[in-house]
Short mmCIF file of C-alpha atoms in Angstrom, two decimals:
data_model
loop_
_atom_site.label_atom_id
_atom_site.label_comp_id
_atom_site.label_asym_id
_atom_site.label_seq_id
_atom_site.Cartn_x
_atom_site.Cartn_y
_atom_site.Cartn_z
CA UNK A 1 -109.78 -31.29 33.11
CA UNK A 2 -109.39 -29.08 36.13
CA UNK A 3 -106.86 -26.43 35.23
CA UNK A 4 -104.55 -25.55 38.06
CA UNK A 5 -104.57 -21.85 38.66
CA UNK A 6 -101.24 -20.59 37.38
CA UNK A 7 -99.76 -17.49 39.06
CA UNK A 8 -101.54 -15.19 36.71
CA UNK A 9 -101.17 -11.48 36.19
CA UNK A 10 -104.05 -9.92 34.25
CA UNK A 11 -103.01 -7.59 31.44
CA UNK A 12 -104.85 -5.08 29.32
CA UNK A 13 -105.38 -7.27 26.25
CA UNK A 14 -107.24 -9.99 28.14
CA UNK A 15 -104.22 -12.26 28.36
CA UNK A 16 -102.70 -13.35 31.64
CA UNK A 17 -98.98 -13.61 32.09
CA UNK A 18 -97.91 -16.91 33.59
CA UNK A 19 -94.12 -16.57 33.29
CA UNK A 20 -92.20 -13.31 33.43
CA UNK A 21 -88.62 -12.61 32.44
CA UNK A 22 -87.15 -13.89 35.70
CA UNK A 23 -89.24 -17.07 35.61
CA UNK A 24 -88.06 -17.78 32.06
CA UNK A 25 -84.47 -17.09 33.03
CA UNK A 26 -84.66 -19.49 35.97
CA UNK A 27 -86.35 -22.17 33.87
CA UNK A 28 -83.64 -21.95 31.19
CA UNK A 29 -80.91 -22.13 33.80
CA UNK A 30 -82.49 -25.25 35.29
CA UNK A 31 -82.96 -26.85 31.85
CA UNK A 32 -79.31 -26.15 31.04
CA UNK A 33 -78.20 -27.87 34.22
CA UNK A 34 -80.54 -30.80 33.64
CA UNK A 35 -79.21 -31.32 30.12
CA UNK A 36 -75.64 -31.29 31.38
CA UNK A 37 -76.51 -33.63 34.21
CA UNK A 38 -78.37 -36.11 32.04
CA UNK A 39 -75.59 -36.21 29.45
CA UNK A 40 -72.71 -36.06 31.96
CA UNK A 41 -71.30 -32.85 30.55
CA UNK A 42 -71.42 -31.00 27.28
CA UNK A 43 -69.32 -33.35 25.16
CA UNK A 44 -70.93 -34.39 21.86
CA UNK A 45 -73.98 -32.21 22.49
CA UNK A 46 -75.62 -30.22 19.70
CA UNK A 47 -78.53 -27.86 20.36
CA UNK A 48 -80.97 -27.39 17.48
CA UNK A 49 -83.68 -24.77 17.88
CA UNK A 50 -86.90 -25.05 15.91
CA UNK A 51 -87.67 -21.66 14.30
CA UNK A 52 -88.67 -19.20 15.14
CA UNK A 53 -88.68 -19.07 18.96
CA UNK A 54 -86.78 -22.30 19.56
CA UNK A 55 -83.63 -20.75 18.10
CA UNK A 56 -83.06 -17.93 20.64
CA UNK A 57 -83.98 -20.38 23.42
CA UNK A 58 -81.30 -22.80 22.20
CA UNK A 59 -78.77 -19.95 22.09
CA UNK A 60 -79.59 -18.94 25.64
CA UNK A 61 -79.26 -22.50 26.90
CA UNK A 62 -75.87 -22.72 25.17
CA UNK A 63 -74.74 -19.47 26.84
CA UNK A 64 -75.65 -20.87 30.25
CA UNK A 65 -73.81 -24.11 29.50
CA UNK A 66 -70.75 -22.12 28.48
CA UNK A 67 -70.74 -20.25 31.79
CA UNK A 68 -71.25 -23.45 33.82
CA UNK A 69 -68.98 -25.86 31.96
CA UNK A 70 -66.79 -23.50 29.97
CA UNK A 71 -67.60 -25.46 26.82
CA UNK A 72 -69.19 -23.95 23.75
CA UNK A 73 -71.94 -26.28 22.61
CA UNK A 74 -72.72 -25.98 18.88
CA UNK A 75 -76.10 -24.32 18.24
CA UNK A 76 -78.11 -24.50 15.05
CA UNK A 77 -81.63 -24.31 13.72
CA UNK A 78 -83.82 -26.90 12.08
CA UNK A 79 -86.76 -25.84 9.93
CA UNK A 80 -89.49 -28.45 9.84
CA UNK A 81 -91.92 -26.71 7.47
CA UNK A 82 -91.59 -29.15 4.59
CA UNK A 83 -91.96 -32.15 6.89
CA UNK A 84 -95.23 -31.05 8.45
CA UNK A 85 -98.25 -33.29 8.03
CA UNK A 86 -100.53 -30.28 7.48
CA UNK A 87 -98.48 -28.76 4.66
CA UNK A 88 -101.26 -29.40 2.14
CA UNK A 89 -103.97 -27.94 4.35
CA UNK A 90 -102.74 -24.36 4.23
CA UNK A 91 -101.20 -22.04 1.63
CA UNK A 92 -97.52 -22.74 1.00
CA UNK A 93 -95.69 -21.66 4.13
CA UNK A 94 -92.59 -19.50 4.23
CA UNK A 95 -89.44 -21.50 4.90
CA UNK A 96 -87.31 -20.64 7.91
CA UNK A 97 -83.54 -21.03 8.07
CA UNK A 98 -81.99 -24.42 8.66
CA UNK A 99 -78.46 -24.08 9.95
CA UNK A 100 -76.66 -27.25 10.95
CA UNK A 101 -73.42 -26.62 12.90
CA UNK A 102 -70.30 -27.40 10.87
CA UNK A 103 -69.47 -30.48 12.96
CA UNK A 104 -72.70 -32.13 11.78
CA UNK A 105 -74.90 -34.29 13.97
CA UNK A 106 -73.64 -37.79 13.20
CA UNK A 107 -72.93 -39.63 16.45
CA UNK A 108 -73.86 -36.57 18.51
CA UNK A 109 -76.59 -36.14 21.09
CA UNK A 110 -79.02 -33.66 19.57
CA UNK A 111 -81.22 -31.64 21.90
CA UNK A 112 -84.18 -30.18 20.03
CA UNK A 113 -85.37 -26.92 21.57
CA UNK A 114 -88.83 -25.42 21.05
CA UNK A 115 -90.96 -22.92 22.89
CA UNK A 116 -94.26 -24.78 23.32
CA UNK A 117 -95.01 -28.50 23.20
CA UNK A 118 -98.63 -29.06 22.22
CA UNK A 119 -99.88 -31.73 19.80
CA UNK A 120 -96.38 -33.13 19.25
CA UNK A 121 -96.71 -32.85 15.47
CA UNK A 122 -93.93 -30.30 15.12
CA UNK A 123 -91.56 -32.62 16.95
CA UNK A 124 -92.56 -35.56 14.75
CA UNK A 125 -91.75 -33.39 11.72
CA UNK A 126 -88.45 -32.41 13.35
CA UNK A 127 -87.49 -36.07 13.86
CA UNK A 128 -88.13 -36.70 10.15
CA UNK A 129 -86.11 -33.65 9.16
CA UNK A 130 -83.29 -34.78 11.41
CA UNK A 131 -82.91 -38.19 9.77
CA UNK A 132 -82.21 -36.47 6.44
CA UNK A 133 -79.43 -34.41 7.98
CA UNK A 134 -77.61 -37.26 9.68
CA UNK A 135 -77.77 -39.99 12.30
CA UNK A 136 -77.48 -38.66 15.83
CA UNK A 137 -76.58 -40.98 18.70
CA UNK A 138 -79.63 -39.79 20.61
CA UNK A 139 -82.29 -37.11 20.34
CA UNK A 140 -83.68 -35.29 23.35
CA UNK A 141 -86.31 -32.58 23.59
CA UNK A 142 -86.29 -29.41 25.65
CA UNK A 143 -89.29 -27.07 25.74
CA UNK A 144 -90.03 -23.90 27.64
CA UNK A 145 -93.72 -24.75 28.08
CA UNK A 146 -95.60 -28.04 27.90
CA UNK A 147 -99.27 -27.24 27.53
CA UNK A 148 -100.56 -30.79 27.15
CA UNK A 149 -103.08 -32.12 24.60
CA UNK A 150 -100.65 -34.47 22.84
CA UNK A 151 -101.86 -36.16 19.68
CA UNK A 152 -98.78 -38.35 19.20
CA UNK A 153 -96.68 -40.50 21.55
CA UNK A 154 -94.09 -37.79 22.15
CA UNK A 155 -92.83 -36.33 25.42
CA UNK A 156 -90.25 -33.75 26.43
CA UNK A 157 -87.07 -34.63 28.34
CA UNK A 158 -86.65 -31.14 29.76
CA UNK A 159 -89.59 -28.87 30.55
CA UNK A 160 -89.44 -25.28 31.75
CA UNK A 161 -93.05 -25.18 32.92
CA UNK A 162 -95.98 -27.56 32.74
CA UNK A 163 -98.93 -25.37 31.88
CA UNK A 164 -102.35 -27.01 31.99
CA UNK A 165 -104.49 -25.32 29.36
CA UNK A 166 -107.84 -25.79 27.72
CA UNK A 167 -108.09 -26.23 23.96
CA UNK A 168 -109.82 -22.85 23.72
CA UNK A 169 -106.77 -21.08 25.10
CA UNK A 170 -103.65 -19.98 23.27
CA UNK A 171 -100.17 -19.77 24.70
CA UNK A 172 -98.16 -16.76 23.60
CA UNK A 173 -94.41 -16.90 24.12
CA UNK A 174 -92.50 -13.64 23.70
CA UNK A 175 -88.72 -13.60 23.75
CA UNK A 176 -86.29 -10.74 24.10
CA UNK A 177 -84.49 -11.54 20.82
CA UNK A 178 -87.63 -11.51 18.67
CA UNK A 179 -90.29 -9.63 20.60
CA UNK A 180 -88.25 -7.32 22.83
CA UNK A 181 -89.64 -8.83 26.02
CA UNK A 182 -89.55 -12.18 27.83
CA UNK A 183 -92.95 -13.52 28.81
CA UNK A 184 -95.35 -16.42 28.52
CA UNK A 185 -99.03 -15.53 28.48
CA UNK A 186 -102.32 -17.36 28.09
CA UNK A 187 -104.95 -15.86 25.81
CA UNK A 188 -108.59 -16.81 25.90
CA UNK A 189 -109.90 -17.45 22.43
CA UNK A 190 -113.00 -19.08 21.04
CA UNK A 191 -111.43 -19.84 17.69
CA UNK A 192 -109.39 -23.03 17.38
CA UNK A 193 -106.08 -22.08 15.81
CA UNK A 194 -102.69 -23.35 14.97
CA UNK A 195 -103.02 -27.07 15.46
CA UNK B 1 -98.14 -15.42 -5.95
CA UNK B 2 -100.66 -16.13 -8.64
CA UNK B 3 -101.44 -19.71 -9.53
CA UNK B 4 -99.26 -19.56 -12.65
CA UNK B 5 -95.86 -18.06 -13.34
CA UNK B 6 -96.20 -16.77 -16.89
CA UNK B 7 -94.39 -13.46 -16.79
CA UNK B 8 -91.90 -11.72 -14.53
CA UNK B 9 -94.52 -8.95 -14.41
CA UNK B 10 -96.85 -11.28 -12.48
CA UNK B 11 -94.57 -11.00 -9.46
CA UNK B 12 -94.96 -8.22 -6.94
CA UNK B 13 -91.88 -7.14 -5.10
CA UNK B 14 -93.13 -9.10 -2.09
CA UNK B 15 -93.56 -12.26 -4.19
CA UNK B 16 -90.16 -11.89 -5.83
CA UNK B 17 -88.43 -11.42 -2.48
CA UNK B 18 -90.27 -14.46 -1.12
CA UNK B 19 -88.92 -16.51 -4.04
CA UNK B 20 -85.37 -15.26 -3.40
CA UNK B 21 -85.54 -16.02 0.32
CA UNK B 22 -87.05 -19.44 -0.30
CA UNK B 23 -84.37 -20.15 -2.92
CA UNK B 24 -81.74 -19.25 -0.34
CA UNK B 25 -83.05 -21.99 1.97
CA UNK B 26 -83.30 -24.41 -0.94
CA UNK B 27 -79.71 -23.72 -1.90
CA UNK B 28 -78.41 -24.85 1.48
CA UNK B 29 -79.79 -28.28 0.64
CA UNK B 30 -76.91 -28.79 -1.79
CA UNK B 31 -74.55 -29.07 1.21
CA UNK B 32 -76.51 -31.86 2.88
CA UNK B 33 -75.90 -35.59 2.52
CA UNK B 34 -79.50 -36.25 1.42
CA UNK B 35 -80.42 -33.69 -1.21
CA UNK B 36 -84.11 -34.32 -1.06
CA UNK B 37 -87.11 -32.74 0.59
CA UNK B 38 -90.54 -34.29 0.95
CA UNK B 39 -92.60 -31.17 0.18
CA UNK B 40 -94.04 -32.25 -3.19
CA UNK B 41 -94.46 -35.99 -2.57
CA UNK B 42 -97.25 -37.33 -4.71
CA UNK B 43 -97.39 -34.29 -6.99
CA UNK B 44 -96.73 -34.61 -10.70
CA UNK B 45 -94.73 -32.07 -12.66
CA UNK B 46 -94.76 -32.31 -16.46
CA UNK B 47 -91.94 -30.77 -18.46
CA UNK B 48 -93.52 -29.92 -21.79
CA UNK B 49 -90.76 -28.81 -24.14
CA UNK B 50 -91.69 -27.86 -27.68
CA UNK B 51 -88.28 -26.29 -28.23
CA UNK B 52 -84.89 -27.80 -27.63
CA UNK B 53 -83.43 -26.97 -24.28
CA UNK B 54 -81.00 -28.88 -22.20
CA UNK B 55 -80.14 -26.74 -19.24
CA UNK B 56 -83.60 -25.41 -18.49
CA UNK B 57 -85.22 -28.81 -18.74
CA UNK B 58 -82.67 -30.62 -16.56
CA UNK B 59 -82.74 -27.73 -14.12
CA UNK B 60 -86.53 -28.04 -13.73
CA UNK B 61 -86.23 -31.80 -13.59
CA UNK B 62 -83.61 -31.68 -10.84
CA UNK B 63 -85.65 -29.12 -8.93
CA UNK B 64 -88.85 -31.18 -9.05
CA UNK B 65 -87.03 -34.40 -8.13
CA UNK B 66 -85.29 -32.80 -5.15
CA UNK B 67 -88.72 -31.86 -3.85
CA UNK B 68 -89.86 -35.50 -4.31
CA UNK B 69 -92.31 -34.74 -7.12
CA UNK B 70 -92.89 -37.20 -9.94
CA UNK B 71 -91.51 -35.83 -13.20
CA UNK B 72 -92.76 -36.59 -16.68
CA UNK B 73 -90.68 -35.25 -19.57
CA UNK B 74 -92.51 -34.54 -22.74
CA UNK B 75 -90.42 -33.19 -25.58
CA UNK B 76 -91.39 -32.42 -29.13
CA UNK B 77 -88.87 -34.70 -30.76
CA UNK B 78 -90.06 -38.27 -31.06
CA UNK B 79 -93.46 -37.61 -29.52
CA UNK B 80 -96.95 -37.00 -30.81
CA UNK B 81 -96.08 -33.29 -30.87
CA UNK B 82 -93.93 -33.88 -33.94
CA UNK B 83 -96.83 -35.73 -35.55
CA UNK B 84 -98.98 -32.62 -35.66
CA UNK B 85 -100.88 -32.78 -32.39
CA UNK B 86 -102.26 -29.43 -31.30
CA UNK B 87 -101.41 -27.72 -28.04
CA UNK B 88 -104.98 -28.23 -26.93
CA UNK B 89 -104.93 -31.99 -27.40
CA UNK B 90 -101.58 -32.26 -25.66
CA UNK B 91 -102.97 -30.23 -22.78
CA UNK B 92 -106.05 -32.44 -22.49
CA UNK B 93 -103.79 -35.49 -22.38
CA UNK B 94 -101.74 -33.98 -19.58
CA UNK B 95 -104.89 -33.08 -17.69
CA UNK B 96 -106.13 -36.64 -18.02
CA UNK B 97 -102.82 -37.85 -16.56
CA UNK B 98 -103.31 -35.65 -13.51
CA UNK B 99 -100.48 -33.16 -13.81
CA UNK B 100 -100.23 -30.69 -10.91
CA UNK B 101 -97.86 -28.37 -12.74
CA UNK B 102 -96.92 -27.99 -16.37
CA UNK B 103 -93.56 -26.44 -17.17
CA UNK B 104 -93.79 -25.30 -20.75
CA UNK B 105 -91.28 -24.09 -23.28
CA UNK B 106 -92.69 -23.11 -26.63
CA UNK B 107 -91.43 -21.34 -29.73
CA UNK B 108 -94.54 -19.18 -29.93
CA UNK B 109 -94.80 -16.17 -27.63
CA UNK B 110 -97.90 -16.49 -25.50
CA UNK B 111 -98.28 -20.28 -25.65
CA UNK B 112 -98.00 -20.66 -21.82
CA UNK B 113 -100.63 -17.94 -21.39
CA UNK B 114 -102.96 -19.80 -23.75
CA UNK B 115 -102.40 -23.02 -21.82
CA UNK B 116 -103.04 -21.38 -18.47
CA UNK B 117 -106.15 -19.44 -19.40
CA UNK B 118 -107.87 -21.74 -21.87
CA UNK B 119 -109.51 -23.94 -19.26
CA UNK B 120 -107.85 -27.02 -20.80
CA UNK B 121 -105.86 -27.80 -17.68
CA UNK B 122 -106.37 -27.21 -13.97
CA UNK B 123 -102.68 -27.40 -13.15
CA UNK B 124 -100.30 -24.53 -12.45
CA UNK B 125 -98.43 -23.40 -15.55
CA UNK B 126 -94.81 -22.28 -15.37
CA UNK B 127 -93.37 -20.50 -18.38
CA UNK B 128 -89.94 -21.91 -19.18
CA UNK B 129 -89.46 -19.64 -22.18
CA UNK B 130 -91.94 -18.68 -24.89
CA UNK B 131 -90.65 -17.41 -28.22
CA UNK B 132 -89.01 -14.02 -27.86
CA UNK B 133 -91.39 -13.08 -25.04
CA UNK B 134 -90.40 -14.14 -21.51
CA UNK B 135 -88.41 -16.55 -19.37
CA UNK B 136 -89.35 -15.65 -15.80
CA UNK B 137 -87.43 -18.35 -13.92
CA UNK B 138 -84.24 -17.31 -15.71
CA UNK B 139 -84.84 -13.76 -14.52
CA UNK B 140 -85.42 -15.03 -10.98
CA UNK B 141 -82.20 -17.02 -10.98
CA UNK B 142 -80.29 -14.05 -12.37
CA UNK B 143 -81.80 -11.80 -9.71
CA UNK B 144 -81.00 -14.41 -7.05
CA UNK B 145 -77.36 -14.56 -8.20
CA UNK B 146 -77.10 -10.75 -8.13
CA UNK B 147 -78.80 -10.60 -4.73
CA UNK B 148 -76.32 -13.08 -3.27
CA UNK B 149 -73.33 -11.16 -4.62
CA UNK B 150 -74.48 -7.54 -4.47
CA UNK B 151 -77.04 -7.71 -1.65
CA UNK B 152 -74.61 -8.00 1.29
CA UNK B 153 -72.92 -4.69 0.41
CA UNK B 154 -76.24 -2.97 -0.39
CA UNK B 155 -78.40 -3.59 2.68
CA UNK B 156 -79.71 -6.95 1.45
CA UNK B 157 -81.56 -5.56 -1.57
CA UNK B 158 -80.88 -4.71 -5.20
CA UNK B 159 -82.19 -1.15 -4.74
CA UNK B 160 -80.26 1.28 -6.93
CA UNK B 161 -77.89 -1.37 -8.28
CA UNK B 162 -76.93 -0.75 -11.91
CA UNK B 163 -77.39 -3.74 -14.17
CA UNK B 164 -76.20 -3.71 -17.78
CA UNK B 165 -77.80 -6.25 -20.12
CA UNK B 166 -75.77 -6.45 -23.31
CA UNK B 167 -76.38 -7.99 -26.71
CA UNK B 168 -79.24 -9.40 -28.72
CA UNK B 169 -82.12 -7.82 -26.83
CA UNK B 170 -84.45 -8.21 -29.80
CA UNK B 171 -84.55 -12.00 -29.67
CA UNK B 172 -84.01 -12.33 -25.95
CA UNK B 173 -86.82 -13.40 -23.65
CA UNK B 174 -84.21 -13.33 -20.88
CA UNK B 175 -83.66 -9.59 -21.37
CA UNK B 176 -87.36 -8.80 -21.21
CA UNK B 177 -88.02 -10.86 -18.09
CA UNK B 178 -84.92 -9.48 -16.41
CA UNK B 179 -85.83 -5.90 -17.26
CA UNK B 180 -89.26 -6.38 -15.67
CA UNK B 181 -88.13 -8.26 -12.58
CA UNK B 182 -85.03 -6.22 -11.80
CA UNK B 183 -87.06 -3.02 -11.88
CA UNK B 184 -89.60 -4.59 -9.53
CA UNK B 185 -86.68 -5.29 -7.19
CA UNK B 186 -85.48 -1.69 -7.39
CA UNK B 187 -82.47 -2.07 -9.69
CA UNK B 188 -81.61 0.30 -12.54
CA UNK B 189 -81.40 -1.57 -15.82
CA UNK B 190 -79.54 -0.41 -18.90
CA UNK B 191 -79.89 -2.36 -22.13
CA UNK B 192 -76.92 -2.15 -24.49
CA UNK B 193 -77.26 -3.32 -28.05
CA UNK B 194 -76.72 -2.29 -31.66
CA UNK B 195 -79.69 -0.22 -32.92
CA UNK B 196 -80.84 -3.09 -35.11
CA UNK B 197 -81.19 -5.45 -32.15
CA UNK B 198 -83.51 -3.34 -30.00
CA UNK B 199 -87.13 -4.46 -30.14
CA UNK B 200 -89.87 -2.07 -31.19
CA UNK B 201 -91.38 -0.42 -28.13
CA UNK B 202 -88.35 -0.84 -25.89
CA UNK B 203 -88.87 2.75 -24.74
CA UNK B 204 -92.01 1.57 -22.89
CA UNK B 205 -90.04 -0.92 -20.78
CA UNK B 206 -88.94 1.81 -18.39
CA UNK B 207 -85.24 1.02 -18.80
CA UNK B 208 -82.26 3.01 -20.05
CA UNK B 209 -80.90 2.10 -23.46
CA UNK B 210 -77.51 2.68 -24.98
CA UNK B 211 -75.52 1.80 -28.09
CA UNK B 212 -72.21 2.38 -26.36
CA UNK B 213 -70.93 -0.49 -24.22
CA UNK B 214 -67.75 1.29 -23.12
CA UNK B 215 -69.74 4.16 -21.62
CA UNK B 216 -72.07 1.91 -19.62
CA UNK B 217 -69.97 -0.83 -18.06
CA UNK B 218 -67.64 1.21 -15.80
CA UNK B 219 -70.70 2.21 -13.72
CA UNK B 220 -72.38 -1.20 -13.70
CA UNK B 221 -72.63 -3.47 -10.66
CA UNK B 222 -73.47 -6.48 -12.81
CA UNK B 223 -72.96 -7.06 -16.53
CA UNK B 224 -75.09 -9.66 -18.22
CA UNK B 225 -74.04 -10.77 -21.68
CA UNK B 226 -76.63 -12.24 -24.03
CA UNK B 227 -76.04 -14.75 -26.79
CA UNK B 228 -76.58 -13.59 -30.35
CA UNK B 229 -79.43 -15.84 -31.42
CA UNK B 230 -78.45 -16.50 -35.00
CA UNK B 231 -81.03 -19.27 -35.35
CA UNK B 232 -83.75 -16.62 -34.97
CA UNK B 233 -82.09 -14.20 -37.40
CA UNK B 234 -82.92 -14.06 -41.05
CA UNK B 235 -81.68 -10.63 -41.94
CA UNK B 236 -78.57 -8.49 -41.71
CA UNK B 237 -78.63 -7.22 -38.16
CA UNK B 238 -74.92 -6.44 -38.12
CA UNK B 239 -72.22 -6.54 -40.80
CA UNK B 240 -69.97 -9.29 -39.45
CA UNK B 241 -69.55 -11.34 -36.30
CA UNK B 242 -66.14 -9.80 -35.86
CA UNK B 243 -67.49 -6.28 -35.89
CA UNK B 244 -70.18 -7.29 -33.41
CA UNK B 245 -67.65 -8.72 -30.96
CA UNK B 246 -65.41 -5.68 -31.23
CA UNK B 247 -68.24 -3.30 -30.39
CA UNK B 248 -70.47 -5.40 -28.12
CA UNK B 249 -68.33 -8.29 -26.91
CA UNK B 250 -66.89 -8.43 -23.40
CA UNK B 251 -63.14 -9.01 -23.54
CA UNK B 252 -60.26 -8.65 -21.13
CA UNK B 253 -59.69 -5.00 -22.00
CA UNK B 254 -63.28 -4.04 -21.27
CA UNK B 255 -63.36 -6.20 -18.15
CA UNK B 256 -60.47 -4.12 -16.78
CA UNK B 257 -62.73 -1.05 -16.73
CA UNK B 258 -65.28 -2.69 -14.39
CA UNK B 259 -65.57 -1.80 -10.72
CA UNK B 260 -63.94 -4.25 -8.31
CA UNK B 261 -67.19 -5.82 -7.11
CA UNK B 262 -68.87 -6.07 -10.52
CA UNK B 263 -69.96 -9.54 -11.55
CA UNK B 264 -70.18 -10.93 -15.08
CA UNK B 265 -73.18 -13.09 -15.98
CA UNK B 266 -74.44 -15.04 -18.96
CA UNK B 267 -77.66 -17.07 -19.20
CA UNK B 268 -75.98 -19.62 -21.45
CA UNK B 269 -75.31 -21.20 -23.79
CA UNK B 270 -72.26 -19.00 -24.40
CA UNK B 271 -70.56 -18.51 -27.72
CA UNK B 272 -66.99 -17.94 -26.60
CA UNK B 273 -65.23 -15.46 -28.83
CA UNK B 274 -68.49 -13.85 -29.94
CA UNK B 275 -70.21 -11.98 -27.09
CA UNK B 276 -67.72 -12.98 -24.42
CA UNK B 277 -64.07 -14.05 -24.58
CA UNK B 278 -62.79 -17.16 -22.84
CA UNK B 279 -60.60 -15.24 -20.40
CA UNK B 280 -63.64 -13.26 -19.19
CA UNK B 281 -65.89 -16.30 -18.99
CA UNK B 282 -63.31 -18.14 -16.88
CA UNK B 283 -62.31 -15.16 -14.75
CA UNK B 284 -62.92 -14.60 -11.03
CA UNK B 285 -65.72 -12.17 -11.82
CA UNK B 286 -67.69 -14.68 -13.81
CA UNK B 287 -70.62 -16.23 -11.92
CA UNK B 288 -71.84 -18.16 -14.96
CA UNK B 289 -71.42 -21.61 -13.43
CA UNK B 290 -73.01 -20.44 -10.18
CA UNK B 291 -76.05 -19.27 -12.17
CA UNK B 292 -76.69 -22.90 -13.10
CA UNK B 293 -76.54 -24.04 -9.47
CA UNK B 294 -78.81 -21.17 -8.46
CA UNK B 295 -81.20 -22.12 -11.24
CA UNK B 296 -82.08 -25.38 -9.51
CA UNK B 297 -82.61 -23.62 -6.16
CA UNK B 298 -84.81 -20.93 -7.70
CA UNK B 299 -86.93 -23.46 -9.59
CA UNK B 300 -87.33 -25.48 -6.41
CA UNK B 301 -88.54 -22.32 -4.70
CA UNK B 302 -91.04 -21.57 -7.47
CA UNK B 303 -92.41 -25.12 -7.53
CA UNK B 304 -92.63 -25.21 -3.75
CA UNK B 305 -94.43 -21.88 -3.50
CA UNK B 306 -96.88 -22.82 -6.27
CA UNK B 307 -97.55 -26.43 -5.28
CA UNK B 308 -96.38 -26.88 -1.68
CA UNK B 309 -99.57 -25.83 0.07
CA UNK B 310 -103.27 -25.85 -0.58
CA UNK B 311 -102.82 -22.71 -2.64
CA UNK B 312 -99.84 -20.61 -3.78
CA UNK B 313 -97.96 -18.65 -1.14
CA UNK B 314 -97.54 -14.92 -1.07
CA UNK B 315 -99.38 -11.68 -0.93
CA UNK B 316 -102.92 -13.05 -0.95
CA UNK B 317 -102.27 -15.83 1.51
CA UNK B 318 -103.11 -15.57 5.19
CA UNK B 319 -100.30 -14.76 7.61
CA UNK B 320 -98.10 -17.77 8.05
CA UNK B 321 -97.39 -17.68 11.73
CA UNK B 322 -99.36 -16.02 14.45
CA UNK B 323 -98.13 -15.95 18.02
CA UNK B 324 -99.24 -19.12 19.68
CA UNK B 325 -99.36 -21.09 16.43
CA UNK B 326 -97.84 -24.10 18.08
CA UNK B 327 -98.43 -27.71 17.46
#
């Protein structure tokens, strides 16, 4: 595949930054508007972030929706660890918080929020986890970065940035709430990790 | 974590905190419509109970079932165990059945250790109480209960919290496991008991000891009452039950001397009127019923951390998430 040259800024650790804080901010604002547009407002919406970096992204989308529509969309988190198909391949993983908003998700439109969409396996696990929490009217997916290389028939409804990558590369998302800085960077690596 | 949970001393502070945090996530499951997780699908957990126990066995059974494991209950009564089968032959049978974890309760101290290190079974072994030795999951659920109640006002840890453990320390595996684990977690433990009910060598446990309940409890952040295990007693450890309750029982008068935030605990089964009076057991301070709920969550956490992955989680495992670990 011919990777399109992303607007890259070389950094000291060999990574190149493809999105900076303002790019991320604009992408989230656009995603927020797209979600509202697609669902004709914020009624019956629930945002569920997938830990760890999906959660602050979901919160930021909700803040933007509040300033646009004046409606506070419930935000929660959904841990998918125990639903992963590679659970048995690695040492027992640490669980992350699952926090379903008090109104539940039955009959609501749930927007799953994650930082990077890659193989699609995390989202498959999330769909399984969701069915044990309730029965949403619809499930949509918002991601900050879609880096391709899907292994399952899954696609995102809202994408911040399509980022063509090679399998040898890694995408590193840093967010203000967890890492102190907003950025998306690509790292060259020989080792295959995290699939 | 190691592959087995045999003693509270096997847990590093890191491991113990991982169990508590995992138990916290497991506990939230109780509020969901479907109280089941798929993490241990296809794994087999055997409850091997050589001694009578209701609450520990059903707690382990509920924990394993909520994680979708298959559960086989094997109790001494009415089985080949009562016909004189040895521990070794029982273990070989379990191994042949393909058990992934064996939860064992045994009257002899050290039986779980023997099972784990004999090479008879390949499964993980969880000690659910052995003789007067240890009961590590009880200590974990007690610590979890304290952490939930005392942690929020103490920076999220049990560091420096004063825990009084009162009663029949001599026969109590709960006291020993708690003393070990709570010290690992940074708490200060004081054991209170009549002189006759302290075990030999208690001075090596690293805990404070006292014969005077009234002097200890006003400073305590949690008071744990232990049952007097009369079935294990064949000597005169104290003159009369009445004298014991007057000196070492928790009643309304003593409860009034506790600090406002102090919680009252009991591992059960309680003997109301002996070590604890009914008004204390049913009071606002009592978290005894909550301990049972927490027991299921803690045992789920232990089973998940031991069996959930390709190897147990914890200090020796590789880092769980690296930046860019997306899929």
